[in-house]
Amino acid sequence: LGGAATLATVAGCAKDNDIDISSGVGITATRNVCPAVAVPMHTGDITLFDPANSRDAAAIDIVATITNVVPSCNDAAEKVYQLASFDVMATRRDAGPARTVTLPYFSTVVQGGTAVVAKRIGQVTVSFAEGQVRGTGHGQAAAYVDRAAATLPADIQERITRKRKAGEEDAAIDPLSVPEVRTAVQRASFELLVGFQLSQEQLEYNVRR
């Protein structure tokens, strides 16, 4: 993906921390073992040109966008299965005969925000009806994650959720700011990233526009 990509998160595995001040100070972090699903910035769109070597606006043939990303997770087994289905909405320059276009997309499993665990390339077919400039397609991406790897160690969970009384030395310290706690949470966090498999030139075009 060429560096640390900004993510448009579709479904996360955690929500903002809730601080319970009624019975002491504590942080409850709600998370589960299902990978978050996201589309990395600049990879959710693809533009095809005709002629292919032109970058003039008048030469834009097809513009397609990944949308309606819906995650579905099965975490009942030791191998957690995350499925993400999505639609591709496209427009073409000319309303002409019926047409189909096949577009490549990737699905990548990332651990801790940076480590690529697995990557697969798929294809989605977009169909344009005769006389229509809008077309649609549908694709899916999937990931398996080890439950043990996505589960926080018991001692880390205890440090995060332990109730702290006002006046205690660590009462005002956010446990997620402690390096070893933050590292453990990051290591147990997985994402399933989905986007178009772009050439370097296509990616640069998306970044510039």
mmCIF file of C-alpha atoms in Angstrom:
data_model
loop_
_atom_site.group_PDB
_atom_site.id
_atom_site.type_symbol
_atom_site.label_atom_id
_atom_site.label_comp_id
_atom_site.label_asym_id
_atom_site.label_seq_id
_atom_site.Cartn_x
_atom_site.Cartn_y
_atom_site.Cartn_z
ATOM 1 C CA LEU A 1 0.000 0.000 0.000
ATOM 2 C CA GLY A 2 3.082 2.177 -0.037
ATOM 3 C CA GLY A 3 3.566 3.374 3.516
ATOM 4 C CA ALA A 4 1.214 4.044 6.374
ATOM 5 C CA ALA A 5 -2.139 4.464 4.668
ATOM 6 C CA THR A 6 -4.923 6.422 6.262
ATOM 7 C CA LEU A 7 -7.936 4.209 6.776
ATOM 8 C CA ALA A 8 -11.611 4.788 6.298
ATOM 9 C CA THR A 9 -12.858 2.391 8.942
ATOM 10 C CA VAL A 10 -16.026 0.488 8.155
ATOM 11 C CA ALA A 11 -16.364 -1.689 11.231
ATOM 12 C CA GLY A 12 -14.111 -1.495 14.255
ATOM 13 C CA CYS A 13 -13.369 -3.899 17.062
ATOM 14 C CA ALA A 14 -13.383 -1.298 19.814
ATOM 15 C CA LYS A 15 -15.274 1.769 20.949
ATOM 16 C CA ASP A 16 -14.204 4.799 22.908
ATOM 17 C CA ASN A 17 -13.166 4.012 26.477
ATOM 18 C CA ASP A 18 -15.842 4.480 29.128
ATOM 19 C CA ILE A 19 -14.648 5.833 32.465
ATOM 20 C CA ASP A 20 -16.614 4.691 35.485
ATOM 21 C CA ILE A 21 -16.383 7.418 38.134
ATOM 22 C CA SER A 22 -19.119 6.116 40.421
ATOM 23 C CA SER A 23 -17.119 3.334 42.040
ATOM 24 C CA GLY A 24 -13.547 4.481 41.603
ATOM 25 C CA VAL A 25 -11.536 5.063 38.484
ATOM 26 C CA GLY A 26 -11.425 2.365 35.854
ATOM 27 C CA ILE A 27 -11.413 2.003 32.110
ATOM 28 C CA THR A 28 -13.589 -0.495 30.305
ATOM 29 C CA ALA A 29 -12.332 -1.153 26.784
ATOM 30 C CA THR A 30 -14.958 -2.915 24.708
ATOM 31 C CA ARG A 31 -13.300 -4.949 21.984
ATOM 32 C CA ASN A 32 -13.624 -8.351 20.366
ATOM 33 C CA VAL A 33 -11.467 -10.698 18.360
ATOM 34 C CA CYS A 34 -13.024 -9.874 14.970
ATOM 35 C CA PRO A 35 -10.740 -7.883 12.668
ATOM 36 C CA ALA A 36 -11.815 -4.351 11.925
ATOM 37 C CA VAL A 37 -12.753 -3.805 8.278
ATOM 38 C CA ALA A 38 -11.525 -0.727 6.427
ATOM 39 C CA VAL A 39 -10.786 0.712 2.994
ATOM 40 C CA PRO A 40 -7.351 2.393 2.877
ATOM 41 C CA MET A 41 -7.458 5.975 1.672
ATOM 42 C CA HIS A 42 -6.883 6.443 -2.069
ATOM 43 C CA THR A 43 -7.665 2.780 -2.855
ATOM 44 C CA GLY A 44 -11.463 2.933 -2.827
ATOM 45 C CA ASP A 45 -11.673 4.385 -6.348
ATOM 46 C CA ILE A 46 -10.246 3.450 -9.722
ATOM 47 C CA THR A 47 -10.257 5.420 -12.979
ATOM 48 C CA LEU A 48 -9.781 3.884 -16.418
ATOM 49 C CA PHE A 49 -8.815 6.011 -19.422
ATOM 50 C CA ASP A 50 -9.359 5.608 -23.159
ATOM 51 C CA PRO A 51 -6.820 6.087 -24.658
ATOM 52 C CA ALA A 52 -5.030 4.382 -21.771
ATOM 53 C CA ASN A 53 -2.005 6.705 -21.855
ATOM 54 C CA SER A 54 -4.081 9.899 -21.641
ATOM 55 C CA ARG A 55 -4.934 11.666 -18.404
ATOM 56 C CA ASP A 56 -7.279 14.267 -19.882
ATOM 57 C CA ALA A 57 -10.697 14.564 -18.280
ATOM 58 C CA ALA A 58 -12.266 13.926 -21.690
ATOM 59 C CA ALA A 59 -10.440 10.577 -21.868
ATOM 60 C CA ILE A 60 -11.956 9.188 -18.655
ATOM 61 C CA ASP A 61 -13.670 5.955 -19.674
ATOM 62 C CA ILE A 62 -14.853 4.455 -16.362
ATOM 63 C CA VAL A 63 -14.794 5.547 -12.736
ATOM 64 C CA ALA A 64 -15.588 2.897 -10.110
ATOM 65 C CA THR A 65 -15.954 3.137 -6.334
ATOM 66 C CA ILE A 66 -16.051 0.521 -3.565
ATOM 67 C CA THR A 67 -19.075 1.164 -1.342
ATOM 68 C CA ASN A 68 -21.563 -0.529 0.995
ATOM 69 C CA VAL A 69 -18.872 -2.563 2.758
ATOM 70 C CA VAL A 70 -20.611 -4.926 5.194
ATOM 71 C CA PRO A 71 -18.623 -7.107 7.653
ATOM 72 C CA SER A 72 -19.875 -10.439 8.960
ATOM 73 C CA CYS A 73 -17.790 -12.201 11.597
ATOM 74 C CA ASN A 74 -17.913 -15.753 12.939
ATOM 75 C CA ASP A 75 -15.888 -15.879 16.148
ATOM 76 C CA ALA A 76 -17.189 -19.194 17.473
ATOM 77 C CA ALA A 77 -14.031 -21.165 16.656
ATOM 78 C CA GLU A 78 -10.319 -20.823 17.358
ATOM 79 C CA LYS A 79 -9.940 -19.486 13.828
ATOM 80 C CA VAL A 80 -11.997 -16.296 13.690
ATOM 81 C CA TYR A 81 -13.538 -15.772 10.249
ATOM 82 C CA GLN A 82 -14.250 -12.252 9.043
ATOM 83 C CA LEU A 83 -16.149 -11.806 5.775
ATOM 84 C CA ALA A 84 -16.570 -8.416 4.123
ATOM 85 C CA SER A 85 -18.971 -8.024 1.222
ATOM 86 C CA PHE A 86 -19.026 -4.860 -0.857
ATOM 87 C CA ASP A 87 -20.571 -3.239 -3.899
ATOM 88 C CA VAL A 88 -18.810 -1.492 -6.745
ATOM 89 C CA MET A 89 -20.653 1.431 -8.276
ATOM 90 C CA ALA A 90 -19.332 2.638 -11.637
ATOM 91 C CA THR A 91 -20.064 5.189 -14.318
ATOM 92 C CA ARG A 92 -18.908 5.095 -17.934
ATOM 93 C CA ARG A 93 -18.373 7.936 -20.350
ATOM 94 C CA ASP A 94 -20.647 6.713 -23.100
ATOM 95 C CA ALA A 95 -24.044 5.048 -22.900
ATOM 96 C CA GLY A 96 -23.661 2.346 -25.511
ATOM 97 C CA PRO A 97 -24.029 -1.411 -25.888
ATOM 98 C CA ALA A 98 -24.114 -3.695 -22.854
ATOM 99 C CA ARG A 99 -20.615 -4.019 -21.407
ATOM 100 C CA THR A 100 -18.747 -5.759 -18.631
ATOM 101 C CA VAL A 101 -15.497 -4.648 -17.048
ATOM 102 C CA THR A 102 -13.340 -6.713 -14.677
ATOM 103 C CA LEU A 103 -11.501 -4.797 -11.964
ATOM 104 C CA PRO A 104 -8.822 -6.175 -9.602
ATOM 105 C CA TYR A 105 -9.060 -5.688 -5.852
ATOM 106 C CA PHE A 106 -6.963 -6.736 -2.860
ATOM 107 C CA SER A 107 -7.783 -7.967 0.614
ATOM 108 C CA THR A 108 -5.037 -7.672 3.195
ATOM 109 C CA VAL A 109 -4.875 -8.784 6.814
ATOM 110 C CA VAL A 110 -2.782 -6.406 8.908
ATOM 111 C CA GLN A 111 -1.690 -6.942 12.496
ATOM 112 C CA GLY A 112 -0.796 -4.062 14.785
ATOM 113 C CA GLY A 113 -1.387 -1.492 12.066
ATOM 114 C CA THR A 114 1.765 -2.303 10.087
ATOM 115 C CA ALA A 115 2.514 -6.033 9.770
ATOM 116 C CA VAL A 116 0.950 -7.668 6.696
ATOM 117 C CA VAL A 117 -0.147 -11.175 7.673
ATOM 118 C CA ALA A 118 -1.789 -12.164 4.381
ATOM 119 C CA LYS A 119 -2.773 -10.622 1.057
ATOM 120 C CA ARG A 120 -5.015 -11.899 -1.719
ATOM 121 C CA ILE A 121 -5.980 -10.509 -5.104
ATOM 122 C CA GLY A 122 -9.496 -10.933 -6.442
ATOM 123 C CA GLN A 123 -11.578 -9.644 -9.319
ATOM 124 C CA VAL A 124 -14.979 -8.005 -9.429
ATOM 125 C CA THR A 125 -17.047 -7.732 -12.602
ATOM 126 C CA VAL A 126 -19.055 -4.575 -13.238
ATOM 127 C CA SER A 127 -21.962 -4.841 -15.676
ATOM 128 C CA PHE A 128 -23.443 -1.986 -17.689
ATOM 129 C CA ALA A 129 -26.843 -2.536 -19.273
ATOM 130 C CA GLU A 130 -27.386 -1.366 -22.832
ATOM 131 C CA GLY A 131 -27.873 2.378 -22.996
ATOM 132 C CA GLN A 132 -26.941 2.895 -19.320
ATOM 133 C CA VAL A 133 -23.962 4.863 -18.026
ATOM 134 C CA ARG A 134 -24.162 3.372 -14.519
ATOM 135 C CA GLY A 135 -23.074 -0.152 -13.680
ATOM 136 C CA THR A 136 -22.724 -2.282 -10.578
ATOM 137 C CA GLY A 137 -20.729 -5.220 -9.297
ATOM 138 C CA HIS A 138 -20.368 -7.161 -6.067
ATOM 139 C CA GLY A 139 -17.333 -8.642 -4.353
ATOM 140 C CA GLN A 140 -16.230 -10.311 -1.133
ATOM 141 C CA ALA A 141 -13.080 -10.473 0.943
ATOM 142 C CA ALA A 142 -12.328 -12.784 3.857
ATOM 143 C CA ALA A 143 -9.793 -13.270 6.608
ATOM 144 C CA TYR A 144 -8.918 -15.894 9.200
ATOM 145 C CA VAL A 145 -7.324 -14.755 12.451
ATOM 146 C CA ASP A 146 -6.112 -16.876 15.369
ATOM 147 C CA ARG A 147 -8.298 -16.195 18.390
ATOM 148 C CA ALA A 148 -5.290 -16.464 20.713
ATOM 149 C CA ALA A 149 -3.384 -13.809 18.757
ATOM 150 C CA ALA A 150 -6.366 -11.437 18.842
ATOM 151 C CA THR A 151 -6.988 -11.878 22.584
ATOM 152 C CA LEU A 152 -5.321 -9.646 25.153
ATOM 153 C CA PRO A 153 -3.264 -11.462 27.821
ATOM 154 C CA ALA A 154 -5.056 -11.720 31.153
ATOM 155 C CA ASP A 155 -2.583 -9.442 32.950
ATOM 156 C CA ILE A 156 -3.025 -6.725 30.335
ATOM 157 C CA GLN A 157 -6.798 -6.976 30.547
ATOM 158 C CA GLU A 158 -6.563 -6.671 34.337
ATOM 159 C CA ARG A 159 -4.375 -3.564 34.104
ATOM 160 C CA ILE A 160 -6.837 -1.910 31.724
ATOM 161 C CA THR A 161 -10.055 -2.736 33.554
ATOM 162 C CA ARG A 162 -8.905 -2.682 37.203
ATOM 163 C CA LYS A 163 -10.853 -0.230 39.348
ATOM 164 C CA ARG A 164 -8.716 2.568 40.766
ATOM 165 C CA LYS A 165 -9.705 4.605 43.796
ATOM 166 C CA ALA A 166 -9.268 8.349 43.857
ATOM 167 C CA GLY A 167 -6.001 9.233 45.528
ATOM 168 C CA GLU A 168 -4.147 6.120 44.437
ATOM 169 C CA GLU A 169 -0.823 6.754 42.754
ATOM 170 C CA ASP A 170 -1.955 5.449 39.366
ATOM 171 C CA ALA A 171 -5.557 6.679 39.576
ATOM 172 C CA ALA A 172 -5.002 9.454 37.050
ATOM 173 C CA ILE A 173 -2.879 7.372 34.661
ATOM 174 C CA ASP A 174 -4.520 6.042 31.534
ATOM 175 C CA PRO A 175 -3.303 2.408 31.354
ATOM 176 C CA LEU A 176 -3.389 2.631 27.557
ATOM 177 C CA SER A 177 -0.607 5.232 27.794
ATOM 178 C CA VAL A 178 1.736 2.683 29.403
ATOM 179 C CA PRO A 179 4.100 1.424 26.657
ATOM 180 C CA GLU A 180 3.795 -2.308 27.374
ATOM 181 C CA VAL A 181 -0.008 -2.092 27.594
ATOM 182 C CA ARG A 182 -0.258 -0.045 24.419
ATOM 183 C CA THR A 183 2.047 -2.482 22.607
ATOM 184 C CA ALA A 184 0.007 -5.508 23.731
ATOM 185 C CA VAL A 185 -3.253 -3.901 22.563
ATOM 186 C CA GLN A 186 -1.695 -3.016 19.226
ATOM 187 C CA ARG A 187 -0.295 -6.533 18.780
ATOM 188 C CA ALA A 188 -3.729 -8.071 19.406
ATOM 189 C CA SER A 189 -5.449 -5.748 16.919
ATOM 190 C CA PHE A 190 -6.154 -6.983 13.377
ATOM 191 C CA GLU A 191 -7.663 -5.324 10.321
ATOM 192 C CA LEU A 192 -9.062 -6.621 7.059
ATOM 193 C CA LEU A 193 -8.276 -3.983 4.440
ATOM 194 C CA VAL A 194 -10.085 -3.958 1.094
ATOM 195 C CA GLY A 195 -9.362 -1.757 -1.920
ATOM 196 C CA PHE A 196 -8.706 -1.702 -5.637
ATOM 197 C CA GLN A 197 -5.387 -3.198 -6.719
ATOM 198 C CA LEU A 198 -3.950 -0.063 -8.295
ATOM 199 C CA SER A 199 -0.850 0.460 -10.356
ATOM 200 C CA GLN A 200 1.586 3.040 -9.001
ATOM 201 C CA GLU A 201 0.352 5.477 -11.627
ATOM 202 C CA GLN A 202 -3.287 4.905 -10.688
ATOM 203 C CA LEU A 203 -2.503 5.385 -7.005
ATOM 204 C CA GLU A 204 -0.650 8.627 -7.746
ATOM 205 C CA TYR A 205 -3.604 9.830 -9.807
ATOM 206 C CA ASN A 206 -5.955 9.207 -6.858
ATOM 207 C CA VAL A 207 -3.626 11.050 -4.498
ATOM 208 C CA ARG A 208 -3.312 14.077 -6.789
ATOM 209 C CA ARG A 209 -6.940 14.588 -7.700
#
